[in-house]
mmCIF file of C-alpha atoms in Angstrom:
data_model
loop_
_atom_site.group_PDB
_atom_site.id
_atom_site.type_symbol
_atom_site.label_atom_id
_atom_site.label_comp_id
_atom_site.label_asym_id
_atom_site.label_seq_id
_atom_site.Cartn_x
_atom_site.Cartn_y
_atom_site.Cartn_z
ATOM 1 C CA UNK I 1 119.454 100.263 160.676
ATOM 2 C CA UNK I 2 119.412 100.828 164.477
ATOM 3 C CA UNK I 3 116.797 98.595 166.906
ATOM 4 C CA UNK I 4 114.550 101.476 167.092
ATOM 5 C CA UNK I 5 113.954 101.711 163.353
ATOM 6 C CA UNK I 6 111.572 99.111 162.019
ATOM 7 C CA UNK I 7 110.267 98.523 158.495
ATOM 8 C CA UNK I 8 107.120 98.972 158.272
ATOM 9 C CA UNK I 9 104.894 95.801 156.280
ATOM 10 C CA UNK I 10 102.742 97.170 153.976
ATOM 11 C CA UNK I 11 99.359 96.424 154.375
ATOM 12 C CA UNK I 12 97.773 93.112 152.451
ATOM 13 C CA UNK I 13 95.721 93.628 149.802
ATOM 14 C CA UNK I 14 92.580 92.157 150.463
ATOM 15 C CA UNK I 15 89.516 91.406 148.500
ATOM 16 C CA UNK I 16 86.092 89.657 149.032
ATOM 17 C CA UNK I 17 85.412 86.378 148.140
ATOM 18 C CA UNK I 18 82.597 87.876 145.966
ATOM 19 C CA UNK I 19 84.998 90.033 144.330
ATOM 20 C CA UNK I 20 87.681 87.268 143.799
ATOM 21 C CA UNK I 21 84.793 85.097 142.172
ATOM 22 C CA UNK I 22 83.743 87.945 139.692
ATOM 23 C CA UNK I 23 87.105 88.506 138.809
ATOM 24 C CA UNK I 24 87.999 84.702 138.293
ATOM 25 C CA UNK I 25 84.869 84.801 136.258
ATOM 26 C CA UNK I 26 85.770 87.923 133.544
ATOM 27 C CA UNK I 27 88.902 86.130 133.586
ATOM 28 C CA UNK I 28 87.288 83.271 132.129
ATOM 29 C CA UNK I 29 84.868 84.821 130.128
ATOM 30 C CA UNK I 30 85.394 83.784 126.324
ATOM 31 C CA UNK I 31 86.302 86.923 124.338
ATOM 32 C CA UNK I 32 86.914 85.821 120.830
ATOM 33 C CA UNK I 33 84.215 88.253 119.280
ATOM 34 C CA UNK I 34 85.884 90.750 121.183
ATOM 35 C CA UNK I 35 89.261 90.178 120.206
ATOM 36 C CA UNK I 36 87.788 89.661 116.333
ATOM 37 C CA UNK I 37 86.130 93.000 116.587
ATOM 38 C CA UNK I 38 89.650 94.639 117.813
ATOM 39 C CA UNK I 39 91.449 92.824 114.780
ATOM 40 C CA UNK I 40 88.787 94.131 112.239
ATOM 41 C CA UNK I 41 89.280 97.454 113.692
ATOM 42 C CA UNK I 42 93.165 97.367 113.944
ATOM 43 C CA UNK I 43 93.248 98.537 110.062
ATOM 44 C CA UNK I 44 93.700 101.975 108.782
ATOM 45 C CA UNK I 45 91.688 101.087 105.620
ATOM 46 C CA UNK I 46 88.631 99.721 107.426
ATOM 47 C CA UNK I 47 88.350 103.019 110.082
ATOM 48 C CA UNK I 48 88.210 105.007 106.892
ATOM 49 C CA UNK I 49 85.600 102.524 105.279
ATOM 50 C CA UNK I 50 83.631 103.143 108.772
ATOM 51 C CA UNK I 51 84.106 106.830 109.104
ATOM 52 C CA UNK I 52 83.028 107.542 104.675
ATOM 53 C CA UNK I 53 80.224 105.248 105.403
ATOM 54 C CA UNK I 54 79.020 107.473 108.653
ATOM 55 C CA UNK I 55 78.979 110.129 106.232
ATOM 56 C CA UNK I 56 76.728 108.755 103.764
ATOM 57 C CA UNK I 57 75.765 104.962 101.994
ATOM 58 C CA UNK I 58 78.274 104.012 99.285
ATOM 59 C CA UNK I 59 79.114 101.755 96.375
ATOM 60 C CA UNK I 60 82.646 100.237 96.134
ATOM 61 C CA UNK I 61 82.763 102.214 93.147
ATOM 62 C CA UNK I 62 82.952 105.728 95.064
ATOM 63 C CA UNK I 63 85.165 104.167 97.358
ATOM 64 C CA UNK I 64 87.867 102.855 94.444
ATOM 65 C CA UNK I 65 87.396 106.408 92.966
ATOM 66 C CA UNK I 66 88.330 108.314 95.998
ATOM 67 C CA UNK I 67 91.150 105.934 97.042
ATOM 68 C CA UNK I 68 94.543 104.512 95.614
ATOM 69 C CA UNK I 69 92.757 100.745 96.125
ATOM 70 C CA UNK I 70 91.652 98.094 93.828
ATOM 71 C CA UNK I 71 87.945 97.086 93.836
ATOM 72 C CA UNK I 72 88.861 93.703 95.139
ATOM 73 C CA UNK I 73 90.897 94.803 98.229
ATOM 74 C CA UNK I 74 88.157 97.342 98.833
ATOM 75 C CA UNK I 75 85.464 94.373 98.797
ATOM 76 C CA UNK I 76 87.894 92.414 101.296
ATOM 77 C CA UNK I 77 87.474 95.039 103.712
ATOM 78 C CA UNK I 78 83.956 95.693 103.391
ATOM 79 C CA UNK I 79 83.811 91.734 103.636
ATOM 80 C CA UNK I 80 85.192 91.480 107.068
ATOM 81 C CA UNK I 81 83.319 94.745 108.275
ATOM 82 C CA UNK I 82 80.264 92.895 107.692
ATOM 83 C CA UNK I 83 81.003 89.879 108.927
ATOM 84 C CA UNK I 84 81.704 92.014 112.158
ATOM 85 C CA UNK I 85 78.217 93.023 111.864
ATOM 86 C CA UNK I 86 79.494 96.682 111.524
ATOM 87 C CA UNK I 87 78.171 97.125 107.970
ATOM 88 C CA UNK I 88 75.569 95.853 105.807
ATOM 89 C CA UNK I 89 74.734 96.091 102.495
ATOM 90 C CA UNK I 90 71.934 96.255 99.882
ATOM 91 C CA UNK I 91 71.557 95.710 96.015
ATOM 92 C CA UNK I 92 70.259 98.688 93.920
ATOM 93 C CA UNK I 93 69.860 97.638 90.467
ATOM 94 C CA UNK I 94 73.581 96.764 89.460
ATOM 95 C CA UNK I 95 75.288 98.332 92.775
ATOM 96 C CA UNK I 96 75.896 97.049 95.872
ATOM 97 C CA UNK I 97 75.480 99.941 98.520
ATOM 98 C CA UNK I 98 77.223 99.927 101.846
ATOM 99 C CA UNK I 99 75.645 101.350 105.172
ATOM 100 C CA UNK I 100 76.881 101.480 108.691
ATOM 101 C CA UNK I 101 74.749 99.009 110.900
ATOM 102 C CA UNK I 102 73.376 100.463 114.097
ATOM 103 C CA UNK I 103 76.297 98.651 115.952
ATOM 104 C CA UNK I 104 78.949 99.882 113.232
ATOM 105 C CA UNK I 105 77.531 103.525 113.806
ATOM 106 C CA UNK I 106 77.307 103.323 117.702
ATOM 107 C CA UNK I 107 80.865 101.976 118.055
ATOM 108 C CA UNK I 108 82.335 104.597 115.558
ATOM 109 C CA UNK I 109 80.711 106.988 117.807
ATOM 110 C CA UNK I 110 81.873 105.813 120.874
ATOM 111 C CA UNK I 111 85.501 105.855 119.553
ATOM 112 C CA UNK I 112 85.299 109.223 118.159
ATOM 113 C CA UNK I 113 84.025 110.275 121.562
ATOM 114 C CA UNK I 114 86.810 108.359 123.322
ATOM 115 C CA UNK I 115 89.687 110.098 121.216
ATOM 116 C CA UNK I 116 88.103 113.330 120.749
ATOM 117 C CA UNK I 117 88.749 114.633 124.201
#
């Protein structure tokens, strides 16, 4: 490098104090609930259950009939979806009928919109 060439210094990356406070606040937020929701959504079986319930309210017995899963396994997945607030259930005579909550329906639609593009 001769004397006429100079290294160009990059401009400093400067954020306002207000932005830094907001970023710091975002990094300190409790995201446990969101992490738990993503864990629930990380299993393909549970996504399939949500998609099936998007079509129609269903009893576990129907899900057992159309899949290779045992009643106990599907009940476990439904319990996790229920705990996450994505499905609810109601009793109809001898059957427990599961259906999507507003959150479950909204979340499933948002996911589908994102990945259908």
